[in-house]
Coordinates of C-alpha atoms and ligand atoms in Angstrom, one line a residue:
M507 CA 171.4 53.6 47.0
S508 CA 174.9 54.0 45.5
S509 CA 176.5 50.7 44.7
I510 CA 180.0 49.5 43.9
D511 CA 180.9 50.3 40.3
E512 CA 184.0 50.9 38.1
T513 CA 184.8 54.1 40.1
H514 CA 185.7 52.0 43.1
D515 CA 187.9 49.5 41.1
P516 CA 191.2 49.3 43.0
R517 CA 193.1 48.8 39.7
R518 CA 192.0 52.2 38.4
T519 CA 194.8 54.8 38.6
S520 CA 194.9 58.4 37.5
W521 CA 197.1 60.4 35.1
V522 CA 197.3 62.9 38.0
A523 CA 200.4 61.3 39.4
S524 CA 200.0 62.5 43.0
A525 CA 196.7 60.6 43.3
Q526 CA 198.5 57.2 43.3
G527 CA 198.9 56.1 46.9
H528 CA 197.6 59.4 48.1
P529 CA 196.4 58.7 51.7
E530 CA 193.3 60.9 51.4
F531 CA 192.3 61.6 47.8
P532 CA 193.1 58.7 45.3
I533 CA 190.9 58.5 42.2
Q534 CA 188.5 56.2 44.2
N535 CA 187.5 59.1 46.5
L536 CA 186.7 62.3 44.4
P537 CA 185.3 64.4 47.3
L538 CA 183.5 67.6 46.5
G539 CA 184.1 71.0 48.0
V540 CA 184.3 74.8 47.3
F541 CA 187.6 76.5 46.8
S542 CA 189.2 79.7 45.4
P543 CA 192.2 79.4 43.2
P544 CA 194.8 82.1 43.6
N545 CA 193.2 85.4 42.5
G546 CA 190.0 83.5 41.7
S547 CA 186.4 83.5 43.0
P548 CA 184.9 80.6 45.1
R549 CA 183.8 77.7 42.9
G550 CA 183.1 73.9 43.1
G551 CA 186.0 71.5 42.9
V552 CA 187.0 67.9 43.3
A553 CA 190.1 66.8 45.2
I554 CA 192.4 64.4 43.3
G555 CA 195.8 63.7 44.9
D556 CA 197.4 67.1 45.7
Q557 CA 195.3 68.9 43.0
I558 CA 191.8 70.3 42.7
F559 CA 189.7 69.7 39.6
D560 CA 187.9 72.9 38.8
L561 CA 184.3 72.1 37.8
Q562 CA 183.7 75.6 36.3
A563 CA 186.7 75.2 34.1
G564 CA 185.5 71.7 33.2
L565 CA 182.2 73.1 32.1
E566 CA 183.9 75.8 30.0
A567 CA 186.0 73.1 28.4
G568 CA 182.9 71.1 27.5
V569 CA 184.0 67.9 29.1
F570 CA 180.6 67.1 30.7
S571 CA 177.3 66.2 29.1
G572 CA 173.9 65.0 30.1
A573 CA 173.3 64.3 33.8
A574 CA 177.0 64.8 34.6
A575 CA 176.8 68.3 33.1
A576 CA 173.7 69.2 35.0
A577 CA 175.4 68.0 38.2
A578 CA 178.6 69.8 37.4
E579 CA 176.7 73.0 36.7
A580 CA 174.9 72.7 40.1
A581 CA 178.2 72.2 41.9
A582 CA 180.3 74.8 40.0
G583 CA 179.2 77.8 42.1
A584 CA 180.2 79.1 45.5
A585 CA 178.2 76.4 47.4
L586 CA 177.2 72.8 46.7
N587 CA 173.5 73.2 47.8
R588 CA 172.1 73.0 44.3
L589 CA 173.9 69.7 43.7
M590 CA 172.8 68.5 47.2
A591 CA 169.2 69.1 46.2
L592 CA 169.4 66.9 43.1
G593 CA 169.8 63.6 44.9
G594 CA 171.8 60.6 44.1
N595 CA 171.6 59.9 40.3
P596 CA 173.1 63.2 39.0
R597 CA 175.8 63.0 41.7
I598 CA 176.7 59.5 40.7
A599 CA 176.7 60.5 37.0
L600 CA 179.2 63.3 37.8
R601 CA 181.4 60.9 39.8
R602 CA 181.5 58.4 37.0
R603 CA 182.4 61.0 34.5
L604 CA 185.1 62.5 36.7
S605 CA 186.6 59.1 37.2
E606 CA 186.6 58.5 33.5
L607 CA 188.2 61.9 32.8
L608 CA 190.9 61.4 35.4
S609 CA 191.6 57.7 34.7
A610 CA 195.0 56.8 33.4
D611 CA 193.5 54.2 31.1
G612 CA 190.4 56.2 30.1
A613 CA 189.6 57.0 26.5
E614 CA 189.1 60.6 27.7
R615 CA 192.7 61.1 28.9
R616 CA 193.8 62.7 25.7
K617 CA 191.0 65.2 25.9
V618 CA 191.7 66.4 29.4
E619 CA 195.4 65.9 30.1
P620 CA 196.6 68.6 27.7
R621 CA 194.2 71.0 29.4
A622 CA 195.4 70.2 32.9
G623 CA 196.7 73.7 33.3
Q624 CA 193.2 75.1 33.1
L625 CA 191.4 72.2 34.8
L626 CA 193.6 71.5 37.8
H627 CA 195.0 73.8 40.6
N628 CA 197.6 72.9 43.2
A629 CA 195.5 72.4 46.3
A630 CA 198.3 74.0 48.4
D631 CA 197.8 77.3 46.5
C632 CA 194.0 77.4 47.0
T633 CA 191.7 78.5 49.8
L634 CA 189.0 76.0 50.9
H635 CA 185.6 77.3 52.0
L636 CA 182.5 75.8 53.6
P637 CA 181.1 73.3 51.1
A638 CA 177.5 74.6 51.4
A639 CA 175.4 77.5 52.7
I640 CA 174.3 75.8 56.0
G641 CA 170.6 76.5 56.7
S642 CA 170.5 74.6 60.0
F643 CA 172.9 72.7 62.1
T644 CA 171.7 69.9 64.5
D645 CA 174.1 68.2 66.8
F646 CA 173.2 64.6 67.9
F647 CA 174.5 62.5 70.8
A648 CA 174.7 59.2 69.1
G649 CA 178.2 58.1 70.4
I650 CA 177.1 55.9 73.2
H651 CA 180.5 55.7 75.0
H652 CA 180.6 59.6 75.0
A653 CA 177.0 59.7 76.4
R654 CA 177.9 57.2 79.1
N655 CA 181.1 59.0 80.0
G656 CA 179.2 62.3 80.2
G657 CA 176.6 60.8 82.5
M658 CA 179.0 59.1 84.9
R659 CA 179.3 62.1 87.2
R660 CA 175.6 62.5 87.4
D661 CA 174.8 58.9 88.2
P662 CA 177.6 56.2 87.9
N663 CA 175.1 53.4 88.2
N664 CA 172.8 54.8 85.5
P665 CA 174.9 57.1 83.4
L666 CA 172.5 57.0 80.4
N667 CA 169.3 58.9 80.6
P668 CA 166.2 56.6 80.4
N669 CA 165.4 58.0 76.9
Y670 CA 168.8 57.3 75.4
K671 CA 168.2 53.9 73.9
Y672 CA 164.8 55.0 72.5
V673 CA 165.4 58.6 71.3
P674 CA 168.3 59.8 69.0
V675 CA 168.9 62.7 71.3
A676 CA 170.0 66.1 69.8
Y677 CA 169.8 69.8 70.1
H678 CA 169.5 72.6 67.5
S679 CA 172.9 74.2 67.3
R680 CA 174.1 77.3 65.5
A681 CA 174.8 77.4 61.7
S682 CA 176.1 81.0 61.6
S683 CA 179.4 80.2 63.5
V684 CA 180.4 77.1 61.5
R685 CA 183.8 77.7 59.8
P686 CA 186.0 75.6 57.5
S687 CA 189.2 74.0 58.7
G688 CA 192.0 76.4 59.3
V689 CA 190.0 79.4 60.7
P690 CA 191.1 80.1 64.2
I691 CA 188.7 79.8 67.1
R692 CA 188.5 82.5 69.7
R693 CA 188.2 81.5 73.3
P694 CA 184.7 82.5 74.4
S695 CA 183.8 84.4 77.5
G696 CA 180.7 83.5 79.5
Q697 CA 179.2 82.8 82.9
R698 CA 180.5 80.0 84.9
K699 CA 179.9 78.8 88.5
A700 CA 181.8 76.1 90.3
A701 CA 179.8 73.9 92.7
E702 CA 181.5 75.4 95.7
D703 CA 180.9 79.0 94.6
D704 CA 177.9 81.1 95.8
A705 CA 177.5 83.1 92.7
P706 CA 178.6 82.9 89.0
I707 CA 181.3 85.0 87.5
F708 CA 181.8 86.2 83.9
G709 CA 185.1 85.7 82.1
A710 CA 187.1 83.7 79.6
A711 CA 186.2 80.0 79.6
Q712 CA 188.7 77.9 81.4
K713 CA 187.6 74.5 80.3
L714 CA 187.8 74.8 76.5
D715 CA 187.3 71.5 74.8
Y716 CA 186.9 69.8 71.4
E717 CA 184.5 67.1 70.3
L718 CA 185.4 64.6 67.6
E719 CA 182.3 64.1 65.4
L720 CA 181.3 63.0 62.0
A721 CA 179.6 65.6 59.8
V722 CA 176.5 64.6 57.8
W723 CA 175.7 66.8 54.9
I724 CA 172.0 66.6 54.0
G725 CA 170.8 66.1 50.4
P726 CA 167.3 66.8 49.0
G727 CA 165.5 66.9 52.3
N728 CA 161.7 67.2 52.8
E729 CA 158.8 69.6 52.9
L730 CA 157.5 70.9 56.2
G731 CA 155.0 68.4 57.5
Q732 CA 156.2 65.5 55.4
P733 CA 158.4 63.1 57.5
I734 CA 161.1 61.1 55.7
P735 CA 160.4 57.4 56.2
I736 CA 163.4 55.4 57.6
A737 CA 163.6 53.3 54.4
E738 CA 164.1 56.5 52.3
A739 CA 166.3 58.4 54.8
G740 CA 169.6 57.1 53.5
E741 CA 169.0 58.8 50.2
H742 CA 169.0 62.2 52.0
V743 CA 172.6 61.8 53.1
F744 CA 174.7 63.6 50.5
G745 CA 178.1 62.9 52.1
L746 CA 180.2 63.0 55.2
G747 CA 183.0 65.0 56.7
L748 CA 184.4 65.9 60.2
V749 CA 183.1 68.3 62.8
N750 CA 184.8 69.8 65.8
D751 CA 182.0 70.9 68.1
W752 CA 184.1 73.2 70.3
S753 CA 182.7 73.2 73.8
A754 CA 183.2 75.5 76.8
R755 CA 182.6 73.0 79.6
D756 CA 182.5 75.4 82.5
V757 CA 179.9 77.6 80.6
Q758 CA 178.0 74.4 79.7
G759 CA 177.9 73.1 83.3
W760 CA 176.2 76.2 84.6
E761 CA 173.9 77.2 81.7
S762 CA 172.6 73.8 80.4
Q763 CA 169.8 73.2 82.8
P764 CA 167.0 72.9 81.8
L765 CA 167.2 73.6 78.0
G766 CA 170.6 72.2 77.0
P767 CA 173.8 73.8 75.6
F768 CA 173.6 77.4 74.4
L769 CA 176.7 79.7 74.6
A770 CA 178.9 76.8 75.5
K771 CA 178.6 75.5 71.9
N772 CA 177.6 78.4 69.7
F773 CA 180.9 80.4 69.6
G774 CA 182.4 78.3 66.8
T775 CA 182.3 75.0 65.0
T776 CA 184.9 73.7 62.6
V777 CA 184.1 71.4 59.6
S778 CA 186.4 69.7 57.2
P779 CA 186.0 71.3 53.8
W780 CA 185.8 68.2 51.6
V781 CA 182.5 66.2 51.4
I782 CA 183.1 62.5 51.0
T783 CA 180.1 61.4 49.1
T784 CA 178.1 58.4 50.1
D785 CA 179.0 57.0 46.7
A786 CA 182.7 57.0 47.5
L787 CA 181.9 55.4 50.9
A788 CA 179.9 52.5 49.3
P789 CA 182.6 49.9 49.8
F790 CA 182.9 50.9 53.5
R791 CA 179.3 50.3 54.4
I792 CA 178.7 47.7 57.0
A793 CA 175.8 46.4 59.1
Q794 CA 174.8 48.4 62.2
P795 CA 176.5 46.6 65.1
P796 CA 173.9 44.6 67.1
R797 CA 172.7 46.2 70.2
P798 CA 173.9 44.7 73.5
A799 CA 171.6 42.0 74.9
G800 CA 168.7 43.6 76.9
D801 CA 168.7 46.9 74.9
P802 CA 165.3 47.7 73.5
R803 CA 164.6 47.3 69.8
P804 CA 164.2 50.7 68.1
L805 CA 160.6 51.8 67.7
S806 CA 159.2 50.9 64.3
Y807 CA 159.6 54.3 62.7
L808 CA 163.3 53.9 63.3
W809 CA 163.6 50.3 62.2
D810 CA 164.4 49.2 58.6
E811 CA 166.0 45.8 57.8
T812 CA 168.1 47.2 54.9
D813 CA 169.3 50.1 57.0
Q814 CA 170.3 47.7 59.8
E815 CA 172.2 45.5 57.2
T816 CA 174.0 48.3 55.3
G817 CA 173.4 51.6 57.1
A818 CA 176.6 51.9 59.2
F819 CA 180.1 52.9 58.0
D820 CA 183.5 51.7 59.0
I821 CA 185.4 54.9 59.4
T822 CA 188.4 55.4 61.7
L823 CA 188.6 58.8 63.3
E824 CA 191.7 60.4 65.0
A825 CA 192.1 63.4 67.1
M826 CA 195.5 65.1 67.4
L827 CA 196.8 68.0 69.4
M828 CA 199.6 70.4 68.3
T829 CA 201.0 72.8 70.9
E830 CA 203.6 75.6 71.1
G831 CA 205.8 73.2 73.0
L832 CA 205.6 70.4 70.4
R833 CA 206.2 73.0 67.7
A834 CA 209.2 74.4 69.4
K835 CA 210.8 70.9 69.8
G836 CA 210.0 70.0 66.2
L837 CA 207.7 67.2 67.4
P838 CA 204.7 65.9 65.6
P839 CA 201.1 66.5 66.9
H840 CA 200.2 64.3 69.9
R841 CA 197.7 61.6 69.1
M842 CA 194.9 62.1 71.6
S843 CA 192.5 59.3 70.5
A844 CA 191.3 57.0 67.8
S845 CA 187.7 55.7 67.5
N846 CA 185.4 54.4 64.8
T847 CA 181.9 55.2 63.5
T848 CA 180.9 51.7 64.7
D849 CA 180.7 53.4 68.2
L850 CA 177.5 55.2 67.0
Y851 CA 174.4 53.8 68.6
W852 CA 172.2 55.0 65.7
T853 CA 172.5 54.9 62.0
L854 CA 172.5 58.1 60.0
A855 CA 169.1 57.1 58.5
Q856 CA 167.7 56.8 62.0
L857 CA 169.0 60.3 62.8
I858 CA 167.2 61.7 59.7
A859 CA 164.0 59.7 60.3
H860 CA 163.8 60.9 63.9
H861 CA 164.6 64.6 63.0
T862 CA 161.8 64.6 60.5
C863 CA 159.2 62.3 62.2
G864 CA 157.3 65.3 63.7
G865 CA 157.3 67.1 60.3
C866 CA 160.4 69.2 60.7
N867 CA 161.9 70.0 57.3
L868 CA 165.5 69.4 56.3
G869 CA 167.1 71.2 53.4
P870 CA 170.1 70.7 51.0
G871 CA 173.2 71.8 52.9
D872 CA 171.8 71.3 56.4
L873 CA 174.5 69.9 58.7
F874 CA 174.3 67.2 61.3
G875 CA 177.0 66.4 63.8
T876 CA 176.7 62.8 65.1
G877 CA 177.8 63.7 68.6
T878 CA 181.2 62.9 69.9
I879 CA 182.5 59.5 68.8
S880 CA 184.4 57.9 71.6
G881 CA 185.7 54.4 71.8
P882 CA 184.9 52.1 74.8
T883 CA 188.3 52.8 76.5
L884 CA 190.5 55.8 77.3
E885 CA 192.5 55.5 74.0
G886 CA 189.3 56.2 72.2
Y887 CA 187.8 59.1 74.1
G888 CA 186.9 61.9 71.7
S889 CA 187.0 64.9 74.0
L890 CA 189.3 66.3 76.7
M891 CA 186.4 66.2 79.2
E892 CA 186.6 62.4 78.9
L893 CA 190.4 62.1 78.6
S894 CA 191.1 64.2 81.6
G895 CA 188.1 63.1 83.7
D896 CA 186.8 66.7 83.7
G897 CA 190.3 68.1 84.6
Q898 CA 191.2 65.4 87.2
R899 CA 193.8 63.6 85.1
Q900 CA 196.7 65.4 83.4
I901 CA 197.6 64.4 79.9
T902 CA 201.3 64.4 79.3
L903 CA 202.5 65.3 75.8
G904 CA 205.7 64.3 74.0
S905 CA 207.1 67.8 74.8
G906 CA 206.7 67.3 78.5
E907 CA 203.7 69.7 78.5
T908 CA 200.5 68.7 80.3
R909 CA 196.9 69.4 79.4
T910 CA 193.5 69.0 80.9
F911 CA 191.7 71.5 78.7
L912 CA 192.9 73.6 75.7
Q913 CA 195.3 76.5 76.1
D914 CA 195.7 79.4 73.7
G915 CA 197.9 78.5 70.7
D916 CA 196.8 74.8 70.8
E917 CA 195.7 73.4 67.5
V918 CA 193.3 70.5 67.2
I919 CA 193.5 68.3 64.2
F920 CA 191.0 65.6 63.2
R921 CA 191.5 63.0 60.5
A922 CA 189.5 60.1 59.2
H923 CA 190.2 57.1 57.0
C924 CA 188.4 54.1 55.5
R925 CA 190.4 51.0 55.0
K926 CA 189.3 47.6 53.8
A927 CA 191.0 44.6 52.2
G928 CA 190.7 44.7 48.4
C929 CA 189.9 48.5 48.4
V930 CA 192.0 51.5 47.9
P931 CA 192.0 53.4 51.3
I932 CA 190.4 56.9 51.2
G933 CA 190.6 59.8 53.7
F934 CA 188.5 62.8 54.7
G935 CA 191.3 65.4 54.7
E936 CA 191.8 67.5 57.8
C937 CA 189.5 69.4 60.2
R938 CA 192.0 71.7 61.9
A939 CA 191.8 74.9 63.9
R940 CA 193.9 76.7 66.5
I941 CA 192.7 78.5 69.6
A942 CA 193.5 82.2 69.1
Ligands
CA1272 CA1 178.7 67.7 70.3

């Protein structure tokens, strides 16, 4: 597992001036992604302040060697899958080398700073793409407050299904419609039927919603038929990002029995383009919060002491909404909720161990959503379904507008940050899209 090293040193600063105090991308973060510079082709890059370090240009300039060069080569193309396949050590070698190259005090500064014109691009001038070719996308249901809120209408006394505390519940979602932050989402049409109606109708979804989730980018993965043991599962997490699992609640309500969501979820999913590596997140690892008294202990294939001690993360997540009315009045986005990854009932290693326990193969670039991460109270609810009580409560915005579900022109913005005393805070960048 990645450990704390010189790349996390809070005293380390970068000769890239904008990295100092940058709320997302100081030198301690170094997230990986795929971008196109102006008039250039898609390629691998690393965010540093308001700049992007071009891995292809770095290779051409000969600034990498050994394992770092192999990792940079695997990450320099139009998708990070080949780097994801390599596992932790080359990825860590690349991180340490990048930190050394970009460090203000580093012996390498004089080699790279004069070439900044070739090696760095203004992020604002670049286009960000999906970080990987996504083979499969699985969406879990690991946020227990969201699961409980969703089950309240079915049975207020027993909102969680009997399997919830034993099974990391998920469904296989759709990889083909995942898009990076910034690509608009079209309101889907589908069948819906209100309880009081005799027959369904077809038309534009009326209850369009977002879901605030963590993205998990899978690393090496496994061969078909070869489960990943829980003790090794953490090594298969390449890094994290944000997912907006757009959901048409009226379509979902009618179609989901008995096989689960289908068209309600497959019309579009937005992910943040930067992958925050598990190495960057090492200082923000924490113990999995203890289960409430009376909850069952996970079955043994989902139980590992080390995973329980260090397998969770302390990441604050925020959902914001921008509307035409807020824009017209020059107001900032309305903050809808804030929650934390400690609200996940399962660790990421448990999700991987469960996904593969029957032999299902995961591959580099596969994507997991954790499921909506809601806090225990209204301020933390990570979807409009929960915030509006399925449309029963109006949410009033600073512009005077009200919402229960999303209207055309609304833009949903997710952010995430890690903060801890003695550490430089890091961020995930944005996961943003507007309803077209
Ligand atoms: Ca979801």
